[in-house]
Amino acid sequence: MKPPVIAIDGPAAAGKGTLARRIAAELGLPHLDTGLLYRGVARRVLDRGADPRDAAVAEREARALLAADLRRGDLRGPEADMAASAVSAIPGVRAALLDFQRHFGREGAVLDGRDIGTVVFPDALVKLFVTASVEARARRRFEELRSKGVPTDPETVEAELRRRDMQDAARSVAPLRAAPDALVLDTTTLDIEAAFAAALALVRERMAVEARPG
Ligand code: CDP
Ligand code: CDP
């Protein structure tokens, strides 16, 4: 059997990262949060005082991205969110990050993002598209920010989330959408434990079908 690649895509704050990390731990596979790549590029562009929509600068920074950039403490928050979404719409930035993602998954891995099942690993063994209502996702992101002591309010979080989803879905390169063969998991009414149980069941089911002879 080919090394299993599990692709987890979906809109912001759907629970992709949490589910991907837990599924990876459960199956003993490495995990890559691909949003960190775009966030790292965005930070490098902002460090230069450049506009995240500047394709030449963003492409150059994407090619120069280092592992240390993914461990920075300033990758989250409204400014980083929107800047990551802006650099991620630039085709050259996406192209520069493709090899690293494919190499990461070569011996099996769980990757979460927006285009893992559609572009990065179109042949992934399992593709999950994790989603939830925008209200549920905004509530989760707000709680997350509040628990970290970030000053914000629910209305602002929801407005920014809607804007970013729209930007991610409307771009011409690798837009946010479920692959035709993705299993859709709506977690609107599920807490994280229930979502994890449901996601793991879908993954195991798919792996069992694959392992069946003939
Ligand atoms: O955690 P959250 O869903 O809020 O964001 P993220 O997954 O860290 O992604 C940040 C931004 O990077 C997204 O808004 C996308 O524009 C972009 N992204 C992408 O284009 N492709 C990916 N595979 C992952 C992230
Ligand atoms: O990676 P993504 O932006 O899709 O979401 P996340 O960072 O995994 O989850 C965002 C927040 O929502 C985290 O604090 C999760 O614990 C929470 N969450 C939840 O409360 N219920 C779920 N079913 C999924 C996530």
PDB file of C-alpha atoms and ligand atoms in Angstrom:
ATOM      1  CA  MET A   1       0.000   0.000   0.000  1.00  0.00           C
ATOM      2  CA  LYS A   2       1.173   3.552  -0.804  1.00  0.00           C
ATOM      3  CA  PRO A   3       2.135   5.679   2.245  1.00  0.00           C
ATOM      4  CA  PRO A   4      -1.166   7.202   3.381  1.00  0.00           C
ATOM      5  CA  VAL A   5      -1.663  10.916   2.812  1.00  0.00           C
ATOM      6  CA  ILE A   6      -4.615  12.403   4.626  1.00  0.00           C
ATOM      7  CA  ALA A   7      -5.749  15.777   3.268  1.00  0.00           C
ATOM      8  CA  ILE A   8      -7.845  18.008   5.505  1.00  0.00           C
ATOM      9  CA  ASP A   9      -9.205  21.186   3.925  1.00  0.00           C
ATOM     10  CA  GLY A  10     -11.856  23.712   4.838  1.00  0.00           C
ATOM     11  CA  PRO A  11     -12.592  27.316   5.761  1.00  0.00           C
ATOM     12  CA  ALA A  12     -11.052  29.250   8.664  1.00  0.00           C
ATOM     13  CA  ALA A  13     -11.605  27.983  12.213  1.00  0.00           C
ATOM     14  CA  ALA A  14     -13.488  24.869  11.107  1.00  0.00           C
ATOM     15  CA  GLY A  15     -11.250  22.733  13.334  1.00  0.00           C
ATOM     16  CA  LYS A  16      -8.907  21.480  10.572  1.00  0.00           C
ATOM     17  CA  GLY A  17      -5.709  21.979  12.529  1.00  0.00           C
ATOM     18  CA  THR A  18      -6.949  20.411  15.742  1.00  0.00           C
ATOM     19  CA  LEU A  19      -8.387  17.414  13.893  1.00  0.00           C
ATOM     20  CA  ALA A  20      -5.299  17.002  11.708  1.00  0.00           C
ATOM     21  CA  ARG A  21      -2.964  17.055  14.723  1.00  0.00           C
ATOM     22  CA  ARG A  22      -5.041  14.505  16.610  1.00  0.00           C
ATOM     23  CA  ILE A  23      -5.518  12.180  13.642  1.00  0.00           C
ATOM     24  CA  ALA A  24      -1.773  12.310  12.959  1.00  0.00           C
ATOM     25  CA  ALA A  25      -0.996  11.427  16.587  1.00  0.00           C
ATOM     26  CA  GLU A  26      -3.531   8.600  16.521  1.00  0.00           C
ATOM     27  CA  LEU A  27      -2.090   7.083  13.315  1.00  0.00           C
ATOM     28  CA  GLY A  28       1.571   7.821  14.069  1.00  0.00           C
ATOM     29  CA  LEU A  29       1.970  10.098  11.033  1.00  0.00           C
ATOM     30  CA  PRO A  30       3.710  13.485  10.765  1.00  0.00           C
ATOM     31  CA  HIS A  31       1.457  16.548  10.564  1.00  0.00           C
ATOM     32  CA  LEU A  32       1.889  19.772   8.593  1.00  0.00           C
ATOM     33  CA  ASP A  33      -0.317  22.812   9.114  1.00  0.00           C
ATOM     34  CA  THR A  34       0.177  24.343   5.655  1.00  0.00           C
ATOM     35  CA  GLY A  35      -1.411  27.636   6.751  1.00  0.00           C
ATOM     36  CA  LEU A  36       1.845  28.273   8.609  1.00  0.00           C
ATOM     37  CA  LEU A  37       3.721  28.391   5.297  1.00  0.00           C
ATOM     38  CA  TYR A  38       1.526  31.223   3.992  1.00  0.00           C
ATOM     39  CA  ARG A  39       1.615  32.942   7.375  1.00  0.00           C
ATOM     40  CA  GLY A  40       5.425  32.715   7.423  1.00  0.00           C
ATOM     41  CA  VAL A  41       5.686  34.225   3.933  1.00  0.00           C
ATOM     42  CA  ALA A  42       3.271  36.997   4.915  1.00  0.00           C
ATOM     43  CA  ARG A  43       5.373  37.866   7.975  1.00  0.00           C
ATOM     44  CA  ARG A  44       8.548  38.032   5.946  1.00  0.00           C
ATOM     45  CA  VAL A  45       6.837  40.398   3.475  1.00  0.00           C
ATOM     46  CA  LEU A  46       5.488  42.580   6.303  1.00  0.00           C
ATOM     47  CA  ASP A  47       8.985  42.654   7.893  1.00  0.00           C
ATOM     48  CA  ARG A  48      10.241  44.278   4.705  1.00  0.00           C
ATOM     49  CA  GLY A  49       7.542  46.925   4.929  1.00  0.00           C
ATOM     50  CA  ALA A  50       6.118  45.617   1.646  1.00  0.00           C
ATOM     51  CA  ASP A  51       2.491  45.114   0.606  1.00  0.00           C
ATOM     52  CA  PRO A  52       1.447  41.421   0.891  1.00  0.00           C
ATOM     53  CA  ARG A  53      -0.146  41.753  -2.561  1.00  0.00           C
ATOM     54  CA  ASP A  54       3.237  42.615  -4.105  1.00  0.00           C
ATOM     55  CA  ALA A  55       3.848  39.468  -6.173  1.00  0.00           C
ATOM     56  CA  ALA A  56       7.584  39.974  -6.772  1.00  0.00           C
ATOM     57  CA  VAL A  57       8.408  40.479  -3.090  1.00  0.00           C
ATOM     58  CA  ALA A  58       6.063  37.715  -1.895  1.00  0.00           C
ATOM     59  CA  GLU A  59       7.488  35.179  -4.376  1.00  0.00           C
ATOM     60  CA  ARG A  60      11.012  36.001  -3.347  1.00  0.00           C
ATOM     61  CA  GLU A  61      10.139  35.604   0.337  1.00  0.00           C
ATOM     62  CA  ALA A  62       8.318  32.308  -0.374  1.00  0.00           C
ATOM     63  CA  ARG A  63      11.463  30.905  -1.986  1.00  0.00           C
ATOM     64  CA  ALA A  64      13.562  32.093   0.977  1.00  0.00           C
ATOM     65  CA  LEU A  65      11.189  30.713   3.648  1.00  0.00           C
ATOM     66  CA  LEU A  66      12.986  28.930   6.506  1.00  0.00           C
ATOM     67  CA  ALA A  67      11.782  26.413   9.094  1.00  0.00           C
ATOM     68  CA  ALA A  68      12.351  29.077  11.772  1.00  0.00           C
ATOM     69  CA  ASP A  69       9.759  31.318  10.063  1.00  0.00           C
ATOM     70  CA  LEU A  70       7.082  28.716  10.881  1.00  0.00           C
ATOM     71  CA  ARG A  71       7.856  28.921  14.596  1.00  0.00           C
ATOM     72  CA  ARG A  72       7.500  32.689  14.969  1.00  0.00           C
ATOM     73  CA  GLY A  73       5.226  33.950  17.707  1.00  0.00           C
ATOM     74  CA  ASP A  74       3.469  36.532  15.505  1.00  0.00           C
ATOM     75  CA  LEU A  75       1.843  34.277  12.888  1.00  0.00           C
ATOM     76  CA  ARG A  76      -1.720  34.626  14.222  1.00  0.00           C
ATOM     77  CA  GLY A  77      -4.054  37.556  14.662  1.00  0.00           C
ATOM     78  CA  PRO A  78      -6.036  39.758  12.253  1.00  0.00           C
ATOM     79  CA  GLU A  79      -3.043  41.336  10.469  1.00  0.00           C
ATOM     80  CA  ALA A  80      -1.304  37.988   9.852  1.00  0.00           C
ATOM     81  CA  ASP A  81      -4.614  36.349   8.816  1.00  0.00           C
ATOM     82  CA  MET A  82      -5.360  38.853   6.066  1.00  0.00           C
ATOM     83  CA  ALA A  83      -1.731  39.118   4.922  1.00  0.00           C
ATOM     84  CA  ALA A  84      -1.519  35.300   4.663  1.00  0.00           C
ATOM     85  CA  SER A  85      -4.701  35.273   2.608  1.00  0.00           C
ATOM     86  CA  ALA A  86      -3.257  38.004   0.327  1.00  0.00           C
ATOM     87  CA  VAL A  87       0.086  36.273  -0.360  1.00  0.00           C
ATOM     88  CA  SER A  88      -1.695  32.950  -0.867  1.00  0.00           C
ATOM     89  CA  ALA A  89      -3.593  34.338  -3.887  1.00  0.00           C
ATOM     90  CA  ILE A  90      -0.274  34.869  -5.762  1.00  0.00           C
ATOM     91  CA  PRO A  91       0.414  31.918  -8.121  1.00  0.00           C
ATOM     92  CA  GLY A  92       4.217  32.185  -7.752  1.00  0.00           C
ATOM     93  CA  VAL A  93       3.943  31.950  -3.971  1.00  0.00           C
ATOM     94  CA  ARG A  94       1.835  28.790  -4.189  1.00  0.00           C
ATOM     95  CA  ALA A  95       4.223  27.264  -6.731  1.00  0.00           C
ATOM     96  CA  ALA A  96       7.230  27.994  -4.494  1.00  0.00           C
ATOM     97  CA  LEU A  97       5.625  26.123  -1.571  1.00  0.00           C
ATOM     98  CA  LEU A  98       4.424  23.108  -3.510  1.00  0.00           C
ATOM     99  CA  ASP A  99       7.592  20.975  -3.522  1.00  0.00           C
ATOM    100  CA  PHE A 100       8.080  21.341   0.214  1.00  0.00           C
ATOM    101  CA  GLN A 101       4.526  20.149   0.914  1.00  0.00           C
ATOM    102  CA  ARG A 102       4.804  17.187  -1.472  1.00  0.00           C
ATOM    103  CA  HIS A 103       8.166  16.220  -0.031  1.00  0.00           C
ATOM    104  CA  PHE A 104       6.753  16.412   3.492  1.00  0.00           C
ATOM    105  CA  GLY A 105       4.011  13.927   2.589  1.00  0.00           C
ATOM    106  CA  ARG A 106       6.151  11.470   0.615  1.00  0.00           C
ATOM    107  CA  GLU A 107       6.207   8.810   3.348  1.00  0.00           C
ATOM    108  CA  GLY A 108       2.698   9.437   4.584  1.00  0.00           C
ATOM    109  CA  ALA A 109       1.384  12.422   6.532  1.00  0.00           C
ATOM    110  CA  VAL A 110      -1.620  14.446   7.541  1.00  0.00           C
ATOM    111  CA  LEU A 111      -1.681  17.915   5.946  1.00  0.00           C
ATOM    112  CA  ASP A 112      -4.313  20.575   6.558  1.00  0.00           C
ATOM    113  CA  GLY A 113      -5.034  23.700   4.528  1.00  0.00           C
ATOM    114  CA  ARG A 114      -7.224  24.833   1.643  1.00  0.00           C
ATOM    115  CA  ASP A 115      -5.960  22.978  -1.434  1.00  0.00           C
ATOM    116  CA  ILE A 116      -4.377  19.777  -0.115  1.00  0.00           C
ATOM    117  CA  GLY A 117      -6.986  17.468  -1.675  1.00  0.00           C
ATOM    118  CA  THR A 118      -7.418  19.544  -4.837  1.00  0.00           C
ATOM    119  CA  VAL A 119      -3.851  20.576  -5.765  1.00  0.00           C
ATOM    120  CA  VAL A 120      -1.085  19.391  -3.428  1.00  0.00           C
ATOM    121  CA  PHE A 121      -2.162  15.740  -3.146  1.00  0.00           C
ATOM    122  CA  PRO A 122      -4.994  15.127  -5.631  1.00  0.00           C
ATOM    123  CA  ASP A 123      -4.371  11.377  -5.103  1.00  0.00           C
ATOM    124  CA  ALA A 124      -4.529  11.532  -1.285  1.00  0.00           C
ATOM    125  CA  LEU A 125      -5.877   8.338   0.244  1.00  0.00           C
ATOM    126  CA  VAL A 126      -8.340  10.258   2.412  1.00  0.00           C
ATOM    127  CA  LYS A 127      -9.736  13.745   1.769  1.00  0.00           C
ATOM    128  CA  LEU A 128     -11.778  15.422   4.437  1.00  0.00           C
ATOM    129  CA  PHE A 129     -13.465  18.773   3.911  1.00  0.00           C
ATOM    130  CA  VAL A 130     -14.164  20.069   7.390  1.00  0.00           C
ATOM    131  CA  THR A 131     -16.673  22.870   7.643  1.00  0.00           C
ATOM    132  CA  ALA A 132     -19.116  24.583  10.031  1.00  0.00           C
ATOM    133  CA  SER A 133     -21.472  27.548   9.884  1.00  0.00           C
ATOM    134  CA  VAL A 134     -19.746  30.916   9.804  1.00  0.00           C
ATOM    135  CA  GLU A 135     -21.363  31.777  13.155  1.00  0.00           C
ATOM    136  CA  ALA A 136     -19.954  28.640  14.821  1.00  0.00           C
ATOM    137  CA  ARG A 137     -16.511  29.245  13.351  1.00  0.00           C
ATOM    138  CA  ALA A 138     -16.485  32.898  14.382  1.00  0.00           C
ATOM    139  CA  ARG A 139     -17.488  31.903  17.924  1.00  0.00           C
ATOM    140  CA  ARG A 140     -14.627  29.387  18.092  1.00  0.00           C
ATOM    141  CA  ARG A 141     -12.044  31.838  16.788  1.00  0.00           C
ATOM    142  CA  PHE A 142     -13.322  34.529  19.178  1.00  0.00           C
ATOM    143  CA  GLU A 143     -13.049  32.150  22.168  1.00  0.00           C
ATOM    144  CA  GLU A 144      -9.586  31.138  21.043  1.00  0.00           C
ATOM    145  CA  LEU A 145      -8.419  34.772  20.833  1.00  0.00           C
ATOM    146  CA  ARG A 146     -10.065  35.646  24.129  1.00  0.00           C
ATOM    147  CA  SER A 147      -8.382  32.731  25.921  1.00  0.00           C
ATOM    148  CA  LYS A 148      -5.047  34.065  24.634  1.00  0.00           C
ATOM    149  CA  GLY A 149      -5.854  37.535  25.968  1.00  0.00           C
ATOM    150  CA  VAL A 150      -6.124  39.131  22.503  1.00  0.00           C
ATOM    151  CA  PRO A 151      -8.469  42.137  22.726  1.00  0.00           C
ATOM    152  CA  THR A 152     -11.290  41.774  20.174  1.00  0.00           C
ATOM    153  CA  ASP A 153     -15.062  41.385  19.909  1.00  0.00           C
ATOM    154  CA  PRO A 154     -17.292  38.735  18.273  1.00  0.00           C
ATOM    155  CA  GLU A 155     -18.593  41.056  15.520  1.00  0.00           C
ATOM    156  CA  THR A 156     -15.106  41.988  14.332  1.00  0.00           C
ATOM    157  CA  VAL A 157     -13.957  38.352  14.359  1.00  0.00           C
ATOM    158  CA  GLU A 158     -16.977  37.265  12.313  1.00  0.00           C
ATOM    159  CA  ALA A 159     -16.584  40.099   9.796  1.00  0.00           C
ATOM    160  CA  GLU A 160     -12.891  39.303   9.274  1.00  0.00           C
ATOM    161  CA  LEU A 161     -13.579  35.585   8.938  1.00  0.00           C
ATOM    162  CA  ARG A 162     -16.234  36.211   6.281  1.00  0.00           C
ATOM    163  CA  ARG A 163     -13.911  38.530   4.378  1.00  0.00           C
ATOM    164  CA  ARG A 164     -11.043  36.026   4.418  1.00  0.00           C
ATOM    165  CA  ASP A 165     -13.258  33.072   3.375  1.00  0.00           C
ATOM    166  CA  MET A 166     -14.595  35.127   0.492  1.00  0.00           C
ATOM    167  CA  GLN A 167     -11.088  36.127  -0.578  1.00  0.00           C
ATOM    168  CA  ASP A 168      -9.875  32.492  -0.337  1.00  0.00           C
ATOM    169  CA  ALA A 169     -12.857  31.125  -2.279  1.00  0.00           C
ATOM    170  CA  ALA A 170     -12.820  33.816  -4.995  1.00  0.00           C
ATOM    171  CA  ARG A 171      -9.147  33.632  -6.044  1.00  0.00           C
ATOM    172  CA  SER A 172      -8.346  32.104  -9.397  1.00  0.00           C
ATOM    173  CA  VAL A 173      -5.481  29.901  -8.182  1.00  0.00           C
ATOM    174  CA  ALA A 174      -6.275  26.976  -5.850  1.00  0.00           C
ATOM    175  CA  PRO A 175      -9.519  28.469  -4.507  1.00  0.00           C
ATOM    176  CA  LEU A 176     -11.023  27.095  -1.315  1.00  0.00           C
ATOM    177  CA  ARG A 177     -13.394  24.316  -2.352  1.00  0.00           C
ATOM    178  CA  ALA A 178     -14.017  20.672  -1.553  1.00  0.00           C
ATOM    179  CA  ALA A 179     -12.437  18.152  -3.927  1.00  0.00           C
ATOM    180  CA  PRO A 180     -15.170  16.197  -5.756  1.00  0.00           C
ATOM    181  CA  ASP A 181     -14.090  13.041  -3.905  1.00  0.00           C
ATOM    182  CA  ALA A 182     -13.750  14.662  -0.454  1.00  0.00           C
ATOM    183  CA  LEU A 183     -15.784  13.445   2.506  1.00  0.00           C
ATOM    184  CA  VAL A 184     -17.555  16.488   3.964  1.00  0.00           C
ATOM    185  CA  LEU A 185     -17.688  16.785   7.733  1.00  0.00           C
ATOM    186  CA  ASP A 186     -19.927  19.548   9.085  1.00  0.00           C
ATOM    187  CA  THR A 187     -18.947  20.227  12.699  1.00  0.00           C
ATOM    188  CA  THR A 188     -21.448  23.039  13.388  1.00  0.00           C
ATOM    189  CA  THR A 189     -23.165  21.067  16.143  1.00  0.00           C
ATOM    190  CA  LEU A 190     -20.186  18.922  17.174  1.00  0.00           C
ATOM    191  CA  ASP A 191     -17.761  19.731  19.961  1.00  0.00           C
ATOM    192  CA  ILE A 192     -14.118  18.939  19.319  1.00  0.00           C
ATOM    193  CA  GLU A 193     -14.329  15.420  20.840  1.00  0.00           C
ATOM    194  CA  ALA A 194     -17.361  14.496  18.715  1.00  0.00           C
ATOM    195  CA  ALA A 195     -15.718  16.031  15.636  1.00  0.00           C
ATOM    196  CA  PHE A 196     -12.543  14.014  16.259  1.00  0.00           C
ATOM    197  CA  ALA A 197     -14.499  10.761  16.678  1.00  0.00           C
ATOM    198  CA  ALA A 198     -16.416  11.429  13.446  1.00  0.00           C
ATOM    199  CA  ALA A 199     -13.280  12.375  11.493  1.00  0.00           C
ATOM    200  CA  LEU A 200     -11.326   9.356  12.732  1.00  0.00           C
ATOM    201  CA  ALA A 201     -14.208   7.031  11.815  1.00  0.00           C
ATOM    202  CA  LEU A 202     -14.247   8.433   8.260  1.00  0.00           C
ATOM    203  CA  VAL A 203     -10.460   8.055   7.948  1.00  0.00           C
ATOM    204  CA  ARG A 204     -10.447   4.474   9.269  1.00  0.00           C
ATOM    205  CA  GLU A 205     -13.324   3.490   7.010  1.00  0.00           C
ATOM    206  CA  ARG A 206     -11.507   4.830   3.956  1.00  0.00           C
ATOM    207  CA  MET A 207      -8.244   3.129   4.964  1.00  0.00           C
ATOM    208  CA  ALA A 208     -10.033  -0.189   5.482  1.00  0.00           C
ATOM    209  CA  VAL A 209     -11.570  -0.008   1.989  1.00  0.00           C
ATOM    210  CA  GLU A 210      -8.119   0.707   0.532  1.00  0.00           C
ATOM    211  CA  ALA A 211      -6.520  -2.198   2.399  1.00  0.00           C
ATOM    212  CA  ARG A 212      -9.113  -4.697   1.120  1.00  0.00           C
ATOM    213  CA  PRO A 213      -7.651  -7.056  -1.491  1.00  0.00           C
ATOM    214  CA  GLY A 214      -8.850  -6.698  -5.082  1.00  0.00           C
TER     215      GLY A 214
HETATM  216  O1  CDP B   1      -6.289  28.543  10.826  1.00  0.00           O
HETATM  217  P1  CDP B   1      -7.020  29.279   9.745  1.00  0.00           P
HETATM  218  O2  CDP B   1      -7.982  28.385   9.037  1.00  0.00           O
HETATM  219  O3  CDP B   1      -7.634  30.568  10.211  1.00  0.00           O
HETATM  220  O4  CDP B   1      -5.942  29.755   8.669  1.00  0.00           O
HETATM  221  P2  CDP B   1      -4.709  28.948   8.058  1.00  0.00           P
HETATM  222  O5  CDP B   1      -5.096  27.560   7.717  1.00  0.00           O
HETATM  223  O6  CDP B   1      -3.540  29.139   8.948  1.00  0.00           O
HETATM  224  O7  CDP B   1      -4.469  29.722   6.701  1.00  0.00           O
HETATM  225  C1  CDP B   1      -4.161  31.116   6.629  1.00  0.00           C
HETATM  226  C2  CDP B   1      -4.397  31.560   5.194  1.00  0.00           C
HETATM  227  O8  CDP B   1      -3.441  30.900   4.367  1.00  0.00           O
HETATM  228  C3  CDP B   1      -5.762  31.199   4.636  1.00  0.00           C
HETATM  229  O9  CDP B   1      -6.721  32.246   4.806  1.00  0.00           O
HETATM  230  C4  CDP B   1      -5.485  30.935   3.161  1.00  0.00           C
HETATM  231  O10 CDP B   1      -5.606  32.118   2.407  1.00  0.00           O
HETATM  232  C5  CDP B   1      -4.029  30.512   3.126  1.00  0.00           C
HETATM  233  N1  CDP B   1      -3.849  29.077   2.887  1.00  0.00           N
HETATM  234  C6  CDP B   1      -3.899  28.624   1.578  1.00  0.00           C
HETATM  235  O11 CDP B   1      -4.159  29.397   0.672  1.00  0.00           O
HETATM  236  N2  CDP B   1      -3.652  27.316   1.294  1.00  0.00           N
HETATM  237  C7  CDP B   1      -3.376  26.437   2.263  1.00  0.00           C
HETATM  238  N3  CDP B   1      -3.120  25.163   1.938  1.00  0.00           N
HETATM  239  C8  CDP B   1      -3.335  26.861   3.615  1.00  0.00           C
HETATM  240  C9  CDP B   1      -3.597  28.196   3.894  1.00  0.00           C
HETATM  241  O1  CDP B   2      -7.332  24.905  11.785  1.00  0.00           O
HETATM  242  P1  CDP B   2      -8.635  25.643  11.843  1.00  0.00           P
HETATM  243  O2  CDP B   2      -8.490  27.126  11.685  1.00  0.00           O
HETATM  244  O3  CDP B   2      -9.661  25.094  10.904  1.00  0.00           O
HETATM  245  O4  CDP B   2      -9.288  25.416  13.280  1.00  0.00           O
HETATM  246  P2  CDP B   2      -8.606  25.047  14.684  1.00  0.00           P
HETATM  247  O5  CDP B   2      -7.519  26.017  14.952  1.00  0.00           O
HETATM  248  O6  CDP B   2      -8.294  23.601  14.717  1.00  0.00           O
HETATM  249  O7  CDP B   2      -9.838  25.277  15.658  1.00  0.00           O
HETATM  250  C1  CDP B   2     -10.266  26.569  16.036  1.00  0.00           C
HETATM  251  C2  CDP B   2     -10.809  26.527  17.455  1.00  0.00           C
HETATM  252  O8  CDP B   2     -12.089  25.918  17.464  1.00  0.00           O
HETATM  253  C3  CDP B   2      -9.938  25.712  18.436  1.00  0.00           C
HETATM  254  O9  CDP B   2      -9.881  26.409  19.660  1.00  0.00           O
HETATM  255  C4  CDP B   2     -10.715  24.410  18.584  1.00  0.00           C
HETATM  256  O10 CDP B   2     -10.534  23.783  19.821  1.00  0.00           O
HETATM  257  C5  CDP B   2     -12.163  24.882  18.427  1.00  0.00           C
HETATM  258  N1  CDP B   2     -13.068  23.847  17.915  1.00  0.00           N
HETATM  259  C6  CDP B   2     -14.223  23.572  18.576  1.00  0.00           C
HETATM  260  O11 CDP B   2     -14.469  24.190  19.600  1.00  0.00           O
HETATM  261  N2  CDP B   2     -15.091  22.601  18.125  1.00  0.00           N
HETATM  262  C7  CDP B   2     -14.842  21.946  16.995  1.00  0.00           C
HETATM  263  N3  CDP B   2     -15.699  21.012  16.552  1.00  0.00           N
HETATM  264  C8  CDP B   2     -13.659  22.250  16.280  1.00  0.00           C
HETATM  265  C9  CDP B   2     -12.798  23.215  16.771  1.00  0.00           C
END
